[in-house]
Short mmCIF file of C-alpha atoms and ligand atoms in Angstrom, two decimals:
data_model
loop_
_atom_site.label_atom_id
_atom_site.label_comp_id
_atom_site.label_asym_id
_atom_site.label_seq_id
_atom_site.Cartn_x
_atom_site.Cartn_y
_atom_site.Cartn_z
CA UNK T 430 53.83 54.45 -61.21
CA UNK T 431 50.79 53.37 -59.21
CA UNK T 432 47.60 55.37 -59.79
CA UNK T 433 45.06 54.10 -57.29
CA UNK T 434 41.29 54.42 -56.89
CA UNK T 435 39.87 53.45 -53.48
CA UNK T 436 36.13 52.78 -53.31
CA UNK T 437 34.37 52.87 -49.94
CA UNK T 438 37.03 55.31 -48.75
CA UNK T 439 34.82 56.58 -45.93
CA UNK T 440 34.35 53.16 -44.35
CA UNK T 441 36.17 51.53 -41.45
CA UNK T 442 39.09 50.30 -43.59
CA UNK T 443 39.02 53.02 -46.26
CA UNK T 444 39.53 55.94 -43.87
CA UNK T 445 42.81 54.39 -42.78
CA UNK T 446 43.87 52.74 -46.04
CA UNK T 447 43.74 56.02 -48.00
CA UNK T 448 46.34 57.86 -45.85
CA UNK T 449 48.45 54.68 -45.70
CA UNK T 450 48.49 54.42 -49.52
CA UNK T 451 49.11 58.16 -49.89
CA UNK T 452 52.10 57.95 -47.61
CA UNK T 453 53.48 55.11 -49.69
CA UNK T 454 52.63 56.17 -53.25
CA UNK T 455 52.12 59.94 -52.98
CA UNK T 456 48.97 61.89 -52.14
CA UNK T 457 48.04 62.81 -55.71
CA UNK T 458 48.32 59.19 -56.87
CA UNK T 459 45.56 57.94 -54.57
CA UNK T 460 41.99 58.97 -55.43
CA UNK T 461 39.56 58.41 -52.58
CA UNK T 462 35.91 57.86 -53.47
CA UNK T 463 32.71 57.52 -51.50
CA UNK T 464 29.01 57.45 -52.20
CA UNK T 465 28.55 61.02 -50.98
CA UNK T 466 30.67 64.04 -50.19
CA UNK T 467 28.93 64.43 -46.79
CA UNK T 468 31.29 63.43 -44.04
CA UNK T 469 34.18 63.42 -46.53
CA UNK T 470 35.49 66.88 -45.61
CA UNK T 471 38.72 65.55 -44.12
CA UNK T 472 39.43 63.33 -47.14
CA UNK T 473 38.55 66.13 -49.57
CA UNK T 474 40.92 68.48 -47.77
CA UNK T 475 43.81 66.02 -47.73
CA UNK T 476 43.86 64.81 -51.34
CA UNK T 477 41.83 63.94 -54.44
CA UNK T 478 38.27 62.79 -53.75
CA UNK T 479 35.41 61.79 -56.07
CA UNK T 480 31.77 60.97 -55.37
CA UNK T 481 31.15 57.49 -56.77
CA UNK T 482 28.03 55.34 -56.79
CA UNK T 483 29.50 51.93 -57.61
CA UNK T 484 26.22 50.73 -59.09
CA UNK T 485 26.85 53.11 -62.04
CA UNK T 486 29.45 51.40 -64.25
CA UNK T 487 30.06 54.32 -66.64
CA UNK T 488 31.02 56.54 -63.72
CA UNK T 489 33.69 54.01 -62.66
CA UNK T 490 35.09 53.84 -66.19
CA UNK T 491 35.05 57.65 -66.43
CA UNK T 492 36.97 58.04 -63.16
CA UNK T 493 39.52 55.41 -64.18
CA UNK T 494 40.09 57.33 -67.43
CA UNK T 495 40.08 60.80 -65.87
CA UNK T 496 42.66 59.91 -63.21
CA UNK T 497 44.66 57.37 -65.30
CA UNK T 498 44.01 54.72 -62.65
CA UNK T 499 45.84 51.37 -62.89
CA UNK T 500 44.91 49.82 -59.51
CA UNK T 501 41.56 49.70 -57.68
CA UNK T 502 41.17 48.89 -53.99
CA UNK T 503 37.48 48.01 -54.01
CA UNK T 504 36.33 48.37 -50.40
CA UNK T 505 32.72 49.52 -50.87
CA UNK T 506 30.55 46.86 -49.27
CA UNK T 507 27.62 46.31 -46.93
CA UNK T 508 28.33 44.15 -43.85
CA UNK T 509 26.63 41.07 -42.43
CA UNK T 510 24.25 42.53 -39.82
CA UNK T 511 22.99 45.33 -42.07
CA UNK T 512 22.74 42.86 -44.95
CA UNK T 513 20.20 40.66 -43.15
CA UNK T 514 17.94 43.73 -42.78
CA UNK T 515 18.23 44.52 -46.52
CA UNK T 516 19.36 41.51 -48.61
CA UNK T 517 18.52 43.07 -51.98
CA UNK T 518 20.32 46.29 -51.07
CA UNK T 519 23.35 44.22 -50.11
CA UNK T 520 23.22 42.35 -53.42
CA UNK T 521 23.20 45.63 -55.32
CA UNK T 522 26.16 47.11 -53.45
CA UNK T 523 28.27 43.97 -52.99
CA UNK T 524 27.68 42.14 -56.28
CA UNK T 525 26.37 44.62 -58.86
CA UNK T 526 29.08 46.94 -57.53
CA UNK T 527 31.78 44.29 -57.86
CA UNK T 528 30.84 43.24 -61.38
CA UNK T 529 30.93 46.92 -62.38
CA UNK T 530 34.43 47.25 -60.94
CA UNK T 531 35.54 44.05 -62.68
CA UNK T 532 34.09 45.08 -66.04
CA UNK T 533 35.56 48.59 -65.82
CA UNK T 534 38.91 47.05 -64.85
CA UNK T 535 38.73 44.56 -67.72
CA UNK T 536 38.13 47.39 -70.19
CA UNK T 537 41.00 49.46 -68.80
CA UNK T 538 43.48 46.77 -67.62
CA UNK T 539 43.42 47.76 -63.92
CA UNK T 540 44.61 45.50 -61.10
CA UNK T 541 42.01 44.97 -58.37
CA UNK T 542 42.14 44.34 -54.62
CA UNK T 543 38.96 42.66 -53.33
CA UNK T 544 38.50 42.07 -49.60
CA UNK T 545 36.56 38.92 -48.84
CA UNK T 546 35.66 37.66 -45.37
CA UNK T 547 35.46 34.77 -42.91
CA UNK T 548 31.74 35.05 -43.74
CA UNK T 549 32.32 32.86 -46.83
CA UNK T 550 32.25 29.86 -44.49
CA UNK T 551 29.07 28.27 -43.16
CA UNK T 552 27.77 25.68 -40.73
CA UNK T 553 29.22 22.76 -42.74
CA UNK T 554 32.76 24.19 -42.85
CA UNK T 555 35.32 22.74 -40.43
CA UNK T 556 35.10 24.96 -37.32
CA UNK T 557 38.67 25.09 -36.06
CA UNK T 558 41.66 26.19 -38.11
CA UNK T 559 39.35 26.25 -41.12
CA UNK T 560 41.49 25.41 -44.18
CA UNK T 561 42.06 27.63 -47.21
CA UNK T 562 40.16 25.28 -49.51
CA UNK T 563 37.21 23.53 -47.90
CA UNK T 564 33.41 23.46 -47.79
CA UNK T 565 32.06 27.03 -47.74
CA UNK T 566 28.24 27.15 -48.24
CA UNK T 567 27.63 30.34 -46.23
CA UNK T 568 24.12 31.08 -44.89
CA UNK T 569 24.21 34.91 -44.49
CA UNK T 570 23.49 37.07 -47.54
CA UNK T 571 26.79 38.84 -46.84
CA UNK T 572 28.68 35.52 -46.92
CA UNK T 573 26.84 34.52 -50.10
CA UNK T 574 27.91 37.82 -51.71
CA UNK T 575 31.53 37.35 -50.64
CA UNK T 576 31.88 33.75 -51.88
CA UNK T 577 30.23 34.78 -55.17
CA UNK T 578 32.64 37.72 -55.31
CA UNK T 579 35.63 35.41 -54.80
CA UNK T 580 34.45 33.16 -57.64
CA UNK T 581 33.86 36.15 -59.93
CA UNK T 582 37.36 37.42 -59.20
CA UNK T 583 38.80 33.99 -60.05
CA UNK T 584 36.73 33.96 -63.23
CA UNK T 585 37.95 37.37 -64.37
CA UNK T 586 41.52 36.32 -63.68
CA UNK T 587 41.24 32.97 -65.48
CA UNK T 588 39.11 34.21 -68.35
CA UNK T 589 40.58 37.67 -68.99
CA UNK T 590 43.95 37.57 -67.24
CA UNK T 591 43.00 40.38 -64.86
CA UNK T 592 45.36 40.81 -61.89
CA UNK T 593 42.88 40.45 -59.00
CA UNK T 594 44.03 39.71 -55.48
CA UNK T 595 42.24 39.49 -52.18
CA UNK T 596 42.08 38.36 -48.58
CA UNK T 597 39.44 36.86 -46.34
CA UNK T 598 39.50 39.34 -43.48
CA UNK T 599 38.38 38.30 -40.04
CA UNK T 600 36.67 40.88 -37.78
CA UNK T 601 38.54 44.18 -38.12
CA UNK T 602 39.39 46.06 -34.90
CA UNK T 603 40.28 49.73 -35.28
CA UNK T 604 39.95 53.10 -33.59
CA UNK T 605 39.50 55.73 -36.33
CA UNK T 606 36.12 54.89 -37.88
CA UNK T 607 33.41 52.59 -36.54
CA UNK T 608 32.45 49.54 -38.61
CA UNK T 609 29.05 49.72 -40.28
CA UNK T 610 26.79 46.95 -39.02
CA UNK T 611 28.85 43.76 -38.88
CA UNK T 612 28.68 40.72 -36.61
CA UNK T 613 32.19 41.32 -35.33
CA UNK T 614 31.47 44.97 -34.37
CA UNK T 615 31.26 44.04 -30.68
CA UNK T 616 35.07 43.82 -30.65
CA UNK T 617 35.27 47.52 -31.56
CA UNK T 618 32.30 48.85 -29.54
CA UNK T 619 33.61 47.16 -26.39
CA UNK T 620 36.63 49.52 -26.34
CA UNK T 621 34.55 52.70 -26.72
CA UNK T 622 32.19 51.65 -23.92
CA UNK T 623 35.01 50.38 -21.68
CA UNK T 624 36.76 53.76 -21.92
CA UNK T 625 33.64 55.93 -21.70
CA UNK T 626 31.45 53.99 -19.27
CA UNK T 627 33.49 51.14 -17.77
CA UNK T 628 30.88 48.66 -18.95
CA UNK T 629 29.58 47.10 -22.16
CA UNK T 630 26.50 45.11 -23.18
CA UNK T 631 27.55 42.54 -25.78
CA UNK T 632 25.22 41.25 -28.49
CA UNK T 633 27.11 37.95 -28.92
CA UNK T 634 27.41 35.10 -26.38
CA UNK T 635 30.47 35.15 -24.15
CA UNK T 636 31.98 32.05 -25.75
CA UNK T 637 31.55 33.03 -29.45
CA UNK T 638 35.02 32.50 -30.86
CA UNK T 639 35.81 34.51 -34.02
CA UNK T 640 39.15 35.52 -35.55
CA UNK T 641 40.02 39.21 -35.43
CA UNK T 642 42.72 41.44 -36.92
CA UNK T 643 44.02 44.89 -35.89
CA UNK T 644 44.00 47.71 -38.46
CA UNK T 645 47.79 48.08 -38.92
CA UNK T 646 47.88 44.43 -40.04
CA UNK T 647 44.89 44.97 -42.35
CA UNK T 648 46.72 47.79 -44.14
CA UNK T 649 50.07 46.07 -44.33
CA UNK T 650 48.47 42.80 -45.49
CA UNK T 651 46.54 44.42 -48.34
CA UNK T 652 49.54 46.30 -49.72
CA UNK T 653 51.94 43.38 -49.22
CA UNK T 654 49.64 41.11 -51.20
CA UNK T 655 49.22 43.67 -53.99
CA UNK T 656 53.02 44.08 -54.16
CA UNK T 657 53.76 40.33 -54.03
CA UNK T 658 55.49 38.53 -56.88
CA UNK T 659 52.57 37.11 -58.92
CA UNK T 660 54.68 34.07 -59.81
CA UNK T 661 54.54 32.96 -56.18
CA UNK T 662 50.76 33.31 -55.81
CA UNK T 663 49.06 29.97 -56.26
CA UNK T 664 45.74 31.26 -54.90
CA UNK T 665 45.84 35.01 -55.75
CA UNK T 666 42.45 35.80 -54.30
CA UNK T 667 40.58 34.83 -51.11
CA UNK T 668 43.56 34.13 -48.86
CA UNK T 669 42.62 33.19 -45.29
CA UNK T 670 44.38 35.59 -42.92
CA UNK T 671 44.22 35.45 -39.17
CA UNK T 672 45.90 37.24 -36.28
CA UNK T 673 43.85 37.00 -33.07
CA UNK T 674 41.39 34.27 -32.08
CA UNK T 675 39.16 35.54 -29.28
CA UNK T 676 35.77 35.32 -27.52
CA UNK T 677 33.93 38.23 -25.85
CA UNK T 678 34.85 36.88 -22.42
CA UNK T 679 38.55 36.52 -23.33
CA UNK T 680 38.59 40.05 -24.73
CA UNK T 681 36.95 41.27 -21.51
CA UNK T 682 39.65 39.61 -19.40
CA UNK T 683 42.37 41.29 -21.46
CA UNK T 684 40.71 44.72 -21.14
CA UNK T 685 40.38 44.17 -17.37
CA UNK T 686 44.17 43.98 -17.11
CA UNK T 687 44.09 47.72 -17.94
CA UNK T 688 40.65 48.70 -16.57
CA UNK T 689 40.15 46.36 -13.58
CA UNK T 690 36.56 47.50 -12.86
CA UNK T 691 35.40 46.94 -16.43
CA UNK T 692 32.14 44.97 -16.54
CA UNK T 693 30.39 43.16 -19.38
CA UNK T 694 26.86 41.81 -19.63
CA UNK T 695 25.06 40.13 -22.50
CA UNK T 696 21.91 40.92 -24.46
CA UNK T 697 22.06 38.52 -27.40
CA UNK T 698 20.98 39.67 -30.87
CA UNK T 699 19.58 36.43 -32.39
CA UNK T 700 20.34 37.50 -35.98
CA UNK T 701 24.01 38.27 -35.42
CA UNK T 702 24.44 35.36 -33.00
CA UNK T 703 23.16 32.96 -35.68
CA UNK T 704 25.66 34.45 -38.14
CA UNK T 705 28.52 34.15 -35.63
CA UNK T 706 27.54 30.54 -34.91
CA UNK T 707 27.77 29.72 -38.61
CA UNK T 708 31.32 31.12 -38.92
CA UNK T 709 34.61 29.39 -38.05
CA UNK T 710 36.14 29.61 -34.58
CA UNK T 711 39.53 30.20 -36.19
CA UNK T 712 41.20 30.13 -39.63
CA UNK T 713 44.27 28.39 -41.03
CA UNK T 714 46.31 31.04 -42.85
CA UNK T 715 49.23 28.84 -43.92
CA UNK T 716 48.76 29.62 -47.63
CA UNK T 717 49.04 33.40 -47.06
CA UNK T 718 52.15 32.90 -44.93
CA UNK T 719 53.79 30.62 -47.50
CA UNK T 720 52.84 32.41 -50.73
CA UNK T 721 53.41 36.10 -49.87
CA UNK T 722 54.84 36.26 -46.38
CA UNK T 723 51.73 37.17 -44.35
CA UNK T 724 52.77 37.73 -40.76
CA UNK T 725 50.57 39.74 -38.40
CA UNK T 726 52.33 42.13 -36.05
CA UNK T 727 49.63 42.35 -33.37
CA UNK T 728 48.46 39.60 -31.01
CA UNK T 729 45.62 40.03 -28.47
CA UNK T 730 47.74 41.63 -25.75
CA UNK T 731 49.41 44.13 -28.09
CA UNK T 732 46.17 45.06 -29.82
CA UNK T 733 44.29 45.71 -26.54
CA UNK T 734 47.12 47.79 -25.14
CA UNK T 735 47.34 49.90 -28.31
CA UNK T 736 43.55 50.30 -28.71
CA UNK T 737 43.14 51.54 -25.14
CA UNK T 738 46.07 53.90 -25.46
CA UNK T 739 45.16 55.44 -28.83
CA UNK T 740 41.38 55.48 -28.40
CA UNK T 741 41.66 56.59 -24.77
CA UNK T 742 43.73 59.62 -25.76
CA UNK T 743 41.38 60.48 -28.64
CA UNK T 744 38.18 60.20 -26.64
CA UNK T 745 39.70 62.30 -23.88
CA UNK T 746 40.66 64.97 -26.39
CA UNK T 747 37.18 64.93 -28.02
CA UNK T 748 35.57 65.24 -24.57
CA UNK T 749 37.74 68.12 -23.47
CA UNK T 750 37.26 70.04 -26.74
CA UNK T 751 33.46 69.57 -26.32
CA UNK T 752 33.59 71.00 -22.80
N1 LIG E 1399 33.34 42.18 -40.07
C1 LIG E 1399 32.45 41.54 -41.00
C2 LIG E 1399 31.09 41.42 -40.44
O1 LIG E 1399 30.98 41.19 -39.26
C3 LIG E 1399 32.97 40.19 -41.36
O2 LIG E 1399 33.75 40.29 -42.48
O3 LIG E 1399 30.15 41.49 -41.17
#
């Protein structure tokens, strides 16, 4: 029986992964954790929740023992934009936190899911259809933490036989919880502003091409990889996955099919633009498709239609209950 601990359960992915895992494995078998109980009311009400500071290793080991955990989805992480404002803080969360999870998992024999990112690539990586194995050399502190994390995960697998698996997520588009300070956040904010105001000011250039993925594919991908036959996994960790390759102007055109008067203008943030410029335009995800059957369900058209429908209904409801 799976007994799962999710770190970073209050983040963009965690808030949706927890109910998805609970539906699949049973509510009581999925322990959500976050750095504070504030803002966690909904999670606390709907199943087991623990406050967890991932920089404290003993607390992780204690929780694994207390709840008889055998699998950790380690989502707690700082993102690229926030990381440039606080590189040492990012190091503490992303790398001290990861090594604590790996050590606690080594001591207790847990499997681990570690989400990496397109941020592991840098200016010297091939730009288009970036291969699974190629030059990485990232320049953002976030990318440096993710490539180091990938190597640490490989090390713990090779050295200690730990079952660690992971994906390189592109920008994640979702409608339940906002992302926390990433370079790809424009692709989420644009929907909120399109619905609320009919216009959006984008912090990336109109032609910045970055791969994106819609939340239902994020959830399905993570669980499918964790359930995959290990004998078929040649890479195990750091699989490129891709679903939607898009620029701000292409996303605008797609939104305009539903909101014809929608307008975008640009006020470039030099820090996040430099990060976006250092990342691939698109990824080659052949290895994920071949080794564990990765197949995204949402393309650009389907994602935009669903985002506008679901978010539109929610924002309307929030507005009318506030009135
Ligand atoms: N969404 C992340 C960011 O922009 C990339 O993994 O930082």
